[in-house]
PDB file of C-alpha atoms and ligand atoms in Angstrom:
ATOM      1  CA  MET A   4      55.480 193.095  94.770  1.00 46.00           C
ATOM      2  CA  SER A   5      57.160 196.030  96.511  1.00 52.00           C
ATOM      3  CA  THR A   6      60.382 197.425  95.066  1.00 74.00           C
ATOM      4  CA  SER A   7      61.570 198.864  98.396  1.00 94.00           C
ATOM      5  CA  LYS A   8      63.214 196.731 101.069  1.00 98.00           C
ATOM      6  CA  VAL A   9      60.825 195.165 103.551  1.00 98.00           C
ATOM      7  CA  VAL A  10      61.527 195.195 107.293  1.00 98.00           C
ATOM      8  CA  LEU A  11      59.550 193.499 110.051  1.00 99.00           C
ATOM      9  CA  ILE A  12      59.952 195.043 113.503  1.00 99.00           C
ATOM     10  CA  THR A  13      58.551 193.107 116.447  1.00 99.00           C
ATOM     11  CA  GLY A  14      57.112 195.227 119.249  1.00 98.00           C
ATOM     12  CA  GLY A  15      57.074 198.121 116.817  1.00 98.00           C
ATOM     13  CA  ASN A  16      54.110 199.949 118.291  1.00 98.00           C
ATOM     14  CA  LYS A  17      56.114 202.090 120.720  1.00 98.00           C
ATOM     15  CA  GLY A  18      59.503 202.936 122.172  1.00 98.00           C
ATOM     16  CA  ILE A  19      62.703 202.049 120.331  1.00 98.00           C
ATOM     17  CA  GLY A  20      60.818 199.785 117.902  1.00 98.00           C
ATOM     18  CA  LEU A  21      58.523 202.572 116.716  1.00 98.00           C
ATOM     19  CA  GLU A  22      61.421 204.985 116.338  1.00 98.00           C
ATOM     20  CA  THR A  23      63.381 202.355 114.395  1.00 98.00           C
ATOM     21  CA  ALA A  24      60.367 202.021 112.104  1.00 98.00           C
ATOM     22  CA  ARG A  25      60.299 205.801 111.640  1.00 98.00           C
ATOM     23  CA  GLN A  26      64.010 206.029 110.806  1.00 98.00           C
ATOM     24  CA  LEU A  27      63.966 203.055 108.403  1.00 98.00           C
ATOM     25  CA  GLY A  28      60.714 204.329 106.862  1.00 98.00           C
ATOM     26  CA  LYS A  29      62.387 207.636 106.107  1.00 98.00           C
ATOM     27  CA  LEU A  30      65.165 205.689 104.384  1.00 98.00           C
ATOM     28  CA  GLY A  31      62.539 204.211 102.055  1.00 98.00           C
ATOM     29  CA  PHE A  32      61.908 200.828 103.688  1.00 98.00           C
ATOM     30  CA  THR A  33      58.465 199.271 103.639  1.00 98.00           C
ATOM     31  CA  ILE A  34      57.635 198.879 107.332  1.00 98.00           C
ATOM     32  CA  LEU A  35      55.798 195.882 108.705  1.00 98.00           C
ATOM     33  CA  LEU A  36      55.009 196.980 112.223  1.00 98.00           C
ATOM     34  CA  GLY A  37      54.590 193.975 114.509  1.00 98.00           C
ATOM     35  CA  SER A  38      52.333 194.568 117.480  1.00 98.00           C
ATOM     36  CA  ARG A  39      50.743 192.061 119.831  1.00 98.00           C
ATOM     37  CA  ASP A  40      47.730 194.362 120.192  1.00 98.00           C
ATOM     38  CA  ALA A  41      46.019 195.094 116.871  1.00 97.00           C
ATOM     39  CA  ALA A  42      44.660 198.500 117.928  1.00 98.00           C
ATOM     40  CA  ARG A  43      48.034 199.705 119.228  1.00 98.00           C
ATOM     41  CA  GLY A  44      49.625 198.535 115.984  1.00 98.00           C
ATOM     42  CA  GLN A  45      47.059 200.396 113.860  1.00 98.00           C
ATOM     43  CA  GLU A  46      47.496 203.571 115.895  1.00 98.00           C
ATOM     44  CA  ALA A  47      51.288 203.521 115.549  1.00 98.00           C
ATOM     45  CA  THR A  48      51.051 202.699 111.842  1.00 98.00           C
ATOM     46  CA  ALA A  49      48.671 205.632 111.300  1.00 98.00           C
ATOM     47  CA  ALA A  50      51.213 207.958 112.919  1.00 98.00           C
ATOM     48  CA  LEU A  51      53.924 206.701 110.534  1.00 98.00           C
ATOM     49  CA  THR A  52      51.624 206.958 107.527  1.00 98.00           C
ATOM     50  CA  ALA A  53      50.951 210.588 108.471  1.00 98.00           C
ATOM     51  CA  GLU A  54      54.715 211.114 108.097  1.00 98.00           C
ATOM     52  CA  ASN A  55      54.569 209.676 104.551  1.00 98.00           C
ATOM     53  CA  ILE A  56      56.102 206.380 105.646  1.00 98.00           C
ATOM     54  CA  ASN A  57      54.952 203.181 103.953  1.00 98.00           C
ATOM     55  CA  ALA A  58      53.864 201.204 107.010  1.00 98.00           C
ATOM     56  CA  LYS A  59      51.505 198.308 107.624  1.00 98.00           C
ATOM     57  CA  ALA A  60      50.513 196.765 110.949  1.00 98.00           C
ATOM     58  CA  ILE A  61      50.913 193.047 111.550  1.00 98.00           C
ATOM     59  CA  THR A  62      49.432 191.444 114.641  1.00 98.00           C
ATOM     60  CA  LEU A  63      52.312 189.498 116.141  1.00 98.00           C
ATOM     61  CA  ASP A  64      52.682 188.220 119.693  1.00 98.00           C
ATOM     62  CA  ILE A  65      56.145 186.680 119.691  1.00 98.00           C
ATOM     63  CA  THR A  66      55.126 184.182 122.390  1.00 98.00           C
ATOM     64  CA  ASN A  67      52.244 182.909 120.245  1.00 98.00           C
ATOM     65  CA  LEU A  68      53.216 180.527 117.422  1.00 98.00           C
ATOM     66  CA  ASP A  69      49.867 180.971 115.663  1.00 98.00           C
ATOM     67  CA  THR A  70      50.402 184.706 115.237  1.00 98.00           C
ATOM     68  CA  ILE A  71      53.993 184.078 114.124  1.00 98.00           C
ATOM     69  CA  GLN A  72      52.834 181.631 111.438  1.00 98.00           C
ATOM     70  CA  SER A  73      50.127 184.044 110.355  1.00 98.00           C
ATOM     71  CA  ALA A  74      52.740 186.810 110.050  1.00 98.00           C
ATOM     72  CA  VAL A  75      54.962 184.525 107.945  1.00 98.00           C
ATOM     73  CA  LYS A  76      52.037 183.836 105.619  1.00 98.00           C
ATOM     74  CA  GLN A  77      51.199 187.538 105.280  1.00 98.00           C
ATOM     75  CA  VAL A  78      54.799 188.467 104.452  1.00 98.00           C
ATOM     76  CA  ASP A  79      55.116 185.562 102.010  1.00 98.00           C
ATOM     77  CA  ASP A  80      51.812 186.305 100.270  1.00 98.00           C
ATOM     78  CA  GLN A  81      52.448 190.026  99.938  1.00 98.00           C
ATOM     79  CA  TYR A  82      56.213 190.313  99.457  1.00 98.00           C
ATOM     80  CA  GLY A  83      57.627 186.805  98.889  1.00 98.00           C
ATOM     81  CA  ALA A  84      60.747 187.644 100.918  1.00 98.00           C
ATOM     82  CA  LEU A  85      61.853 189.546 104.006  1.00 98.00           C
ATOM     83  CA  ASP A  86      64.913 191.808 103.792  1.00 98.00           C
ATOM     84  CA  VAL A  87      65.277 192.748 107.455  1.00 99.00           C
ATOM     85  CA  LEU A  88      63.993 191.288 110.723  1.00 99.00           C
ATOM     86  CA  ILE A  89      64.361 193.329 113.888  1.00 98.00           C
ATOM     87  CA  ASN A  90      63.773 191.289 117.025  1.00 99.00           C
ATOM     88  CA  ASN A  91      62.887 194.300 119.126  1.00 98.00           C
ATOM     89  CA  ALA A  92      60.021 193.099 121.348  1.00 98.00           C
ATOM     90  CA  GLY A  93      61.194 192.613 124.894  1.00 98.00           C
ATOM     91  CA  VAL A  94      60.164 192.770 128.518  1.00 98.00           C
ATOM     92  CA  CYS A  95      61.773 193.546 131.854  1.00 98.00           C
ATOM     93  CA  LEU A  96      59.547 192.080 134.542  1.00 97.00           C
ATOM     94  CA  GLU A  97      61.577 192.219 137.707  1.00 92.00           C
ATOM     95  CA  SER A  98      61.635 194.577 140.635  1.00 86.00           C
ATOM     96  CA  GLY A  99      65.310 194.376 141.604  1.00 86.00           C
ATOM     97  CA  LEU A 100      65.243 191.462 144.036  1.00 92.00           C
ATOM     98  CA  PRO A 101      68.530 189.537 144.275  1.00 94.00           C
ATOM     99  CA  PRO A 102      68.763 186.255 142.310  1.00 95.00           C
ATOM    100  CA  SER A 103      68.099 184.042 145.354  1.00 96.00           C
ATOM    101  CA  GLN A 104      64.731 185.728 145.889  1.00 95.00           C
ATOM    102  CA  HIS A 105      63.577 185.535 142.281  1.00 92.00           C
ATOM    103  CA  GLU A 106      60.356 183.720 141.489  1.00 94.00           C
ATOM    104  CA  LEU A 107      60.915 181.126 138.763  1.00 96.00           C
ATOM    105  CA  THR A 108      57.890 182.513 136.928  1.00 97.00           C
ATOM    106  CA  ILE A 109      59.672 185.842 136.435  1.00 96.00           C
ATOM    107  CA  LEU A 110      62.555 184.038 134.761  1.00 97.00           C
ATOM    108  CA  ARG A 111      60.248 181.856 132.697  1.00 98.00           C
ATOM    109  CA  ASN A 112      58.121 184.763 131.504  1.00 98.00           C
ATOM    110  CA  THR A 113      61.125 186.938 130.699  1.00 98.00           C
ATOM    111  CA  TYR A 114      62.778 184.152 128.713  1.00 98.00           C
ATOM    112  CA  GLU A 115      59.460 183.327 127.031  1.00 98.00           C
ATOM    113  CA  THR A 116      59.502 186.726 125.344  1.00 98.00           C
ATOM    114  CA  ASN A 117      63.119 187.856 125.142  1.00 98.00           C
ATOM    115  CA  VAL A 118      64.706 184.526 124.228  1.00 99.00           C
ATOM    116  CA  PHE A 119      62.145 181.959 123.084  1.00 98.00           C
ATOM    117  CA  GLY A 120      60.015 184.577 121.307  1.00 98.00           C
ATOM    118  CA  SER A 121      62.971 186.039 119.427  1.00 98.00           C
ATOM    119  CA  PHE A 122      64.160 182.525 118.553  1.00 99.00           C
ATOM    120  CA  SER A 123      60.701 181.518 117.297  1.00 98.00           C
ATOM    121  CA  VAL A 124      60.299 184.584 115.082  1.00 99.00           C
ATOM    122  CA  THR A 125      63.822 184.204 113.685  1.00 99.00           C
ATOM    123  CA  LYS A 126      63.329 180.516 112.918  1.00 98.00           C
ATOM    124  CA  ALA A 127      59.937 181.090 111.302  1.00 98.00           C
ATOM    125  CA  MET A 128      61.047 184.071 109.193  1.00 99.00           C
ATOM    126  CA  LEU A 129      64.409 182.629 108.113  1.00 98.00           C
ATOM    127  CA  PRO A 130      63.151 180.943 104.913  1.00 98.00           C
ATOM    128  CA  LEU A 131      61.800 184.340 103.783  1.00 98.00           C
ATOM    129  CA  ILE A 132      64.984 186.148 104.837  1.00 98.00           C
ATOM    130  CA  LYS A 133      66.996 183.653 102.784  1.00 98.00           C
ATOM    131  CA  LYS A 134      64.997 184.788  99.741  1.00 98.00           C
ATOM    132  CA  SER A 135      66.312 188.342 100.164  1.00 98.00           C
ATOM    133  CA  PRO A 136      69.559 189.095  98.329  1.00 98.00           C
ATOM    134  CA  ALA A 137      71.032 190.650 101.491  1.00 97.00           C
ATOM    135  CA  GLY A 138      69.062 189.630 104.568  1.00 98.00           C
ATOM    136  CA  ARG A 139      69.758 191.367 107.864  1.00 98.00           C
ATOM    137  CA  ILE A 140      68.655 190.383 111.374  1.00 99.00           C
ATOM    138  CA  VAL A 141      69.077 192.665 114.373  1.00 99.00           C
ATOM    139  CA  ASN A 142      68.541 191.322 117.871  1.00 99.00           C
ATOM    140  CA  LEU A 143      67.825 193.927 120.538  1.00 98.00           C
ATOM    141  CA  SER A 144      70.220 193.013 123.281  1.00 98.00           C
ATOM    142  CA  SER A 145      71.424 195.322 126.037  1.00 97.00           C
ATOM    143  CA  GLY A 146      74.723 196.452 127.481  1.00 95.00           C
ATOM    144  CA  LEU A 147      73.452 194.644 130.594  1.00 94.00           C
ATOM    145  CA  ALA A 148      73.953 191.386 128.672  1.00 96.00           C
ATOM    146  CA  SER A 149      77.704 191.822 128.743  1.00 95.00           C
ATOM    147  CA  LEU A 150      79.206 189.382 131.240  1.00 93.00           C
ATOM    148  CA  THR A 151      82.467 191.311 131.030  1.00 91.00           C
ATOM    149  CA  GLU A 152      81.122 194.805 131.607  1.00 88.00           C
ATOM    150  CA  TYR A 153      78.451 194.188 134.239  1.00 85.00           C
ATOM    151  CA  ASN A 154      79.036 190.873 135.881  1.00 80.00           C
ATOM    152  CA  ILE A 155      82.602 190.533 137.072  1.00 80.00           C
ATOM    153  CA  PRO A 156      83.984 192.393 140.115  1.00 79.00           C
ATOM    154  CA  GLU A 157      86.651 194.062 137.950  1.00 76.00           C
ATOM    155  CA  SER A 158      83.996 195.858 135.897  1.00 74.00           C
ATOM    156  CA  ASP A 159      82.950 199.434 136.591  1.00 74.00           C
ATOM    157  CA  ALA A 160      81.581 199.603 140.177  1.00 71.00           C
ATOM    158  CA  GLU A 161      78.322 201.269 139.200  1.00 72.00           C
ATOM    159  CA  LYS A 162      77.680 198.697 136.489  1.00 77.00           C
ATOM    160  CA  TYR A 163      78.655 195.786 138.757  1.00 82.00           C
ATOM    161  CA  GLY A 164      75.974 196.918 141.223  1.00 84.00           C
ATOM    162  CA  LEU A 165      73.167 195.957 138.846  1.00 89.00           C
ATOM    163  CA  ASN A 166      71.872 192.427 139.399  1.00 92.00           C
ATOM    164  CA  LEU A 167      68.723 191.820 137.361  1.00 95.00           C
ATOM    165  CA  LEU A 168      68.895 188.042 136.977  1.00 96.00           C
ATOM    166  CA  ALA A 169      66.029 187.493 134.557  1.00 97.00           C
ATOM    167  CA  TYR A 170      66.495 190.477 132.256  1.00 97.00           C
ATOM    168  CA  MET A 171      70.288 190.511 132.150  1.00 96.00           C
ATOM    169  CA  SER A 172      70.701 186.767 131.634  1.00 97.00           C
ATOM    170  CA  SER A 173      67.930 186.716 129.023  1.00 98.00           C
ATOM    171  CA  LYS A 174      69.812 189.307 126.996  1.00 98.00           C
ATOM    172  CA  THR A 175      73.041 187.307 127.401  1.00 98.00           C
ATOM    173  CA  ALA A 176      71.074 184.399 125.919  1.00 98.00           C
ATOM    174  CA  VAL A 177      69.912 186.683 123.097  1.00 98.00           C
ATOM    175  CA  ASN A 178      73.591 187.329 122.357  1.00 98.00           C
ATOM    176  CA  ALA A 179      74.161 183.581 122.216  1.00 98.00           C
ATOM    177  CA  LEU A 180      71.333 183.318 119.668  1.00 98.00           C
ATOM    178  CA  THR A 181      73.107 185.966 117.610  1.00 98.00           C
ATOM    179  CA  VAL A 182      76.439 184.135 117.691  1.00 98.00           C
ATOM    180  CA  LEU A 183      75.022 180.695 116.958  1.00 98.00           C
ATOM    181  CA  PHE A 184      72.687 181.772 114.155  1.00 98.00           C
ATOM    182  CA  ALA A 185      75.594 183.761 112.675  1.00 98.00           C
ATOM    183  CA  LYS A 186      77.691 180.610 112.707  1.00 98.00           C
ATOM    184  CA  GLU A 187      74.963 178.704 110.868  1.00 98.00           C
ATOM    185  CA  LEU A 188      74.502 181.516 108.324  1.00 98.00           C
ATOM    186  CA  LYS A 189      78.161 182.442 107.790  1.00 97.00           C
ATOM    187  CA  ASP A 190      78.224 181.200 104.193  1.00 97.00           C
ATOM    188  CA  THR A 191      75.082 183.130 103.216  1.00 98.00           C
ATOM    189  CA  PRO A 192      74.620 186.857 102.530  1.00 98.00           C
ATOM    190  CA  ILE A 193      72.650 187.154 105.787  1.00 98.00           C
ATOM    191  CA  LYS A 194      74.128 189.132 108.664  1.00 98.00           C
ATOM    192  CA  ILE A 195      72.801 188.862 112.217  1.00 98.00           C
ATOM    193  CA  ASN A 196      74.040 191.098 115.017  1.00 99.00           C
ATOM    194  CA  SER A 197      73.092 192.225 118.521  1.00 98.00           C
ATOM    195  CA  ALA A 198      72.400 195.889 119.236  1.00 98.00           C
ATOM    196  CA  ASP A 199      72.625 197.786 122.505  1.00 98.00           C
ATOM    197  CA  PRO A 200      70.536 200.964 122.243  1.00 98.00           C
ATOM    198  CA  GLY A 201      71.844 202.267 125.574  1.00 96.00           C
ATOM    199  CA  TYR A 202      69.762 203.355 128.536  1.00 95.00           C
ATOM    200  CA  THR A 203      66.809 204.870 126.698  1.00 97.00           C
ATOM    201  CA  ALA A 204      63.707 206.575 128.089  1.00 97.00           C
ATOM    202  CA  THR A 205      60.817 204.202 127.314  1.00 98.00           C
ATOM    203  CA  ASP A 206      57.972 202.431 129.120  1.00 97.00           C
ATOM    204  CA  LEU A 207      60.365 199.513 129.757  1.00 97.00           C
ATOM    205  CA  ASN A 208      62.179 201.503 132.444  1.00 94.00           C
ATOM    206  CA  GLY A 209      59.458 203.989 133.428  1.00 94.00           C
ATOM    207  CA  HIS A 210      61.221 206.572 131.247  1.00 97.00           C
ATOM    208  CA  THR A 211      64.216 206.723 133.587  1.00 93.00           C
ATOM    209  CA  GLY A 212      66.657 206.245 130.689  1.00 94.00           C
ATOM    210  CA  TYR A 213      68.807 209.241 129.817  1.00 95.00           C
ATOM    211  CA  ARG A 214      68.889 208.613 126.077  1.00 97.00           C
ATOM    212  CA  THR A 215      66.185 209.487 123.564  1.00 98.00           C
ATOM    213  CA  VAL A 216      64.542 206.886 121.345  1.00 98.00           C
ATOM    214  CA  GLU A 217      66.167 208.663 118.389  1.00 98.00           C
ATOM    215  CA  GLN A 218      69.585 207.940 119.912  1.00 98.00           C
ATOM    216  CA  GLY A 219      68.607 204.393 120.932  1.00 98.00           C
ATOM    217  CA  ALA A 220      67.348 203.438 117.481  1.00 98.00           C
ATOM    218  CA  SER A 221      70.446 204.658 115.630  1.00 98.00           C
ATOM    219  CA  ILE A 222      72.566 201.508 116.190  1.00 98.00           C
ATOM    220  CA  VAL A 223      69.578 199.327 115.268  1.00 98.00           C
ATOM    221  CA  VAL A 224      69.198 201.184 111.970  1.00 98.00           C
ATOM    222  CA  LYS A 225      72.923 200.931 111.325  1.00 98.00           C
ATOM    223  CA  LEU A 226      72.931 197.145 111.807  1.00 98.00           C
ATOM    224  CA  ALA A 227      69.743 196.801 109.723  1.00 98.00           C
ATOM    225  CA  THR A 228      71.415 198.557 106.797  1.00 98.00           C
ATOM    226  CA  LEU A 229      74.884 196.962 106.926  1.00 98.00           C
ATOM    227  CA  PRO A 230      76.767 196.692 103.632  1.00 98.00           C
ATOM    228  CA  SER A 231      77.813 193.278 102.316  1.00 97.00           C
ATOM    229  CA  ASP A 232      81.239 193.575 103.964  1.00 97.00           C
ATOM    230  CA  GLY A 233      79.712 194.425 107.359  1.00 98.00           C
ATOM    231  CA  PRO A 234      80.094 192.293 110.495  1.00 98.00           C
ATOM    232  CA  ASN A 235      78.203 189.077 111.282  1.00 98.00           C
ATOM    233  CA  GLY A 236      77.662 187.684 114.775  1.00 98.00           C
ATOM    234  CA  GLY A 237      78.776 190.785 116.690  1.00 98.00           C
ATOM    235  CA  PHE A 238      77.534 192.927 119.569  1.00 98.00           C
ATOM    236  CA  PHE A 239      77.534 196.689 119.071  1.00 98.00           C
ATOM    237  CA  ASP A 240      76.445 200.009 120.438  1.00 97.00           C
ATOM    238  CA  GLU A 241      76.860 203.321 118.666  1.00 96.00           C
ATOM    239  CA  ASN A 242      80.506 203.492 119.774  1.00 96.00           C
ATOM    240  CA  GLY A 243      81.464 200.116 118.326  1.00 97.00           C
ATOM    241  CA  VAL A 244      82.038 196.584 119.614  1.00 98.00           C
ATOM    242  CA  ILE A 245      80.839 195.643 123.131  1.00 96.00           C
ATOM    243  CA  PRO A 246      82.700 192.846 124.936  1.00 95.00           C
ATOM    244  CA  TRP A 247      80.689 189.693 125.521  1.00 96.00           C
TER     245      TRP A 247
HETATM  246  N1  NAP B 306      64.934 201.174 126.976  1.00 82.86           N
HETATM  247  C1  NAP B 306      66.181 200.778 127.248  1.00 82.86           C
HETATM  248  O1  NAP B 306      66.919 201.428 128.022  1.00 82.86           O
HETATM  249  C2  NAP B 306      66.734 199.535 126.608  1.00 82.86           C
HETATM  250  C3  NAP B 306      68.098 199.264 126.787  1.00 82.86           C
HETATM  251  C4  NAP B 306      68.629 198.117 126.217  1.00 82.86           C
HETATM  252  C5  NAP B 306      67.817 197.281 125.477  1.00 82.86           C
HETATM  253  N2  NAP B 306      66.493 197.571 125.313  1.00 82.86           N
HETATM  254  C6  NAP B 306      65.668 196.637 124.523  1.00 82.86           C
HETATM  255  O2  NAP B 306      65.052 197.340 123.467  1.00 82.86           O
HETATM  256  C7  NAP B 306      63.847 196.662 123.089  1.00 82.86           C
HETATM  257  C8  NAP B 306      62.717 197.673 123.008  1.00 82.86           C
HETATM  258  O3  NAP B 306      62.462 198.134 124.324  1.00 82.86           O
HETATM  259  P1  NAP B 306      61.860 199.569 124.652  1.00 82.86           P
HETATM  260  O4  NAP B 306      62.776 200.189 125.619  1.00 82.86           O
HETATM  261  O5  NAP B 306      61.469 200.280 123.416  1.00 82.86           O
HETATM  262  O6  NAP B 306      60.581 199.110 125.494  1.00 82.86           O
HETATM  263  P2  NAP B 306      59.015 199.385 125.359  1.00 82.86           P
HETATM  264  O7  NAP B 306      58.750 200.804 124.998  1.00 82.86           O
HETATM  265  O8  NAP B 306      58.423 198.809 126.579  1.00 82.86           O
HETATM  266  O9  NAP B 306      58.622 198.507 124.087  1.00 82.86           O
HETATM  267  C9  NAP B 306      58.636 197.114 124.161  1.00 82.86           C
HETATM  268  C10 NAP B 306      57.822 196.599 122.988  1.00 82.86           C
HETATM  269  O10 NAP B 306      57.835 195.164 123.036  1.00 82.86           O
HETATM  270  C11 NAP B 306      56.502 194.734 122.893  1.00 82.86           C
HETATM  271  N3  NAP B 306      56.304 193.405 123.420  1.00 82.86           N
HETATM  272  C12 NAP B 306      56.500 192.931 124.680  1.00 82.86           C
HETATM  273  N4  NAP B 306      56.156 191.629 124.728  1.00 82.86           N
HETATM  274  C13 NAP B 306      55.752 191.267 123.490  1.00 82.86           C
HETATM  275  C14 NAP B 306      55.282 190.064 122.900  1.00 82.86           C
HETATM  276  N5  NAP B 306      55.127 188.939 123.615  1.00 82.86           N
HETATM  277  N6  NAP B 306      54.977 190.063 121.587  1.00 82.86           N
HETATM  278  C15 NAP B 306      55.124 191.180 120.842  1.00 82.86           C
HETATM  279  N7  NAP B 306      55.519 192.364 121.340  1.00 82.86           N
HETATM  280  C16 NAP B 306      55.832 192.389 122.654  1.00 82.86           C
HETATM  281  C17 NAP B 306      55.678 195.789 123.586  1.00 82.86           C
HETATM  282  O11 NAP B 306      54.305 195.668 123.229  1.00 82.86           O
HETATM  283  P3  NAP B 306      53.102 196.284 124.121  1.00 82.86           P
HETATM  284  O12 NAP B 306      53.008 197.745 123.780  1.00 82.86           O
HETATM  285  O13 NAP B 306      51.923 195.489 123.687  1.00 82.86           O
HETATM  286  O14 NAP B 306      53.477 196.068 125.563  1.00 82.86           O
HETATM  287  C18 NAP B 306      56.356 197.030 123.039  1.00 82.86           C
HETATM  288  O15 NAP B 306      55.898 197.294 121.730  1.00 82.86           O
HETATM  289  C19 NAP B 306      63.640 195.566 124.131  1.00 82.86           C
HETATM  290  O16 NAP B 306      64.092 194.334 123.617  1.00 82.86           O
HETATM  291  C20 NAP B 306      64.534 196.007 125.279  1.00 82.86           C
HETATM  292  O17 NAP B 306      64.956 194.942 126.093  1.00 82.86           O
HETATM  293  C21 NAP B 306      65.937 198.675 125.863  1.00 82.86           C
END
């Protein structure tokens, strides 16, 4: 059994997930690096190991229940509990067409990963998280999920101009998962919160983001390491609470 805290990060092989793994690894966490592609997971884990981080790759496609169950078994067999789950894996599949021109398949596929995948991993890992004395769950949301900030005419004009139906609404649904799981878990030590990393340069946006992965991962790390009197069921970026 490991004596350090164990964190599972989905989609940990690159981008914000990999940087989150690096930052938590440097804090002494044992990193379970979820990756849907085994080779990409091994490569990323080797890079962390070279930085003296205790990291292990786990093959995990969050849309595939078999790989989720296999990941649960591996964590249970090797650690018996999970201290932190970071639902980081996500996709943005659309090209900017207005909602009326969206193909249903784009919505379905986006929700399959961002919403149903995150739900499935959370549900499957929860019994192990309940075995931790202070379980933490971080859902990677987005500022674009905020109905208040991006989706009413009174919001900032630049923000109001964005209209990515599948991605934005999927992250609003992720926020609903956060709130409703938090309600269920309110009488336990577990804390679940949504994180907005900000517009971060990664493959997700063709590296158009103006923030670094180091900056993006900082709020994720903060929510993963909340003290016992920290918030539950909230939505945060590095500056504090984001309106729903
Ligand atoms: N970048 C931003 O500006 C920004 C802003 C707000 C929120 N976010 C959120 O932050 C999270 C990380 O995004 P990122 O910017 O770091 O993007 P990224 O570099 O594209 O990384 C996304 C990760 O998710 C993985 N993934 C996608 N589908 C998966 C599946 N079905 N099963 C397992 N893993 C899967 C990818 O794996 P592969 O390598 O195999 O594709 C990759 O590891 C996402 O949830 C995103 O929505 C990003």
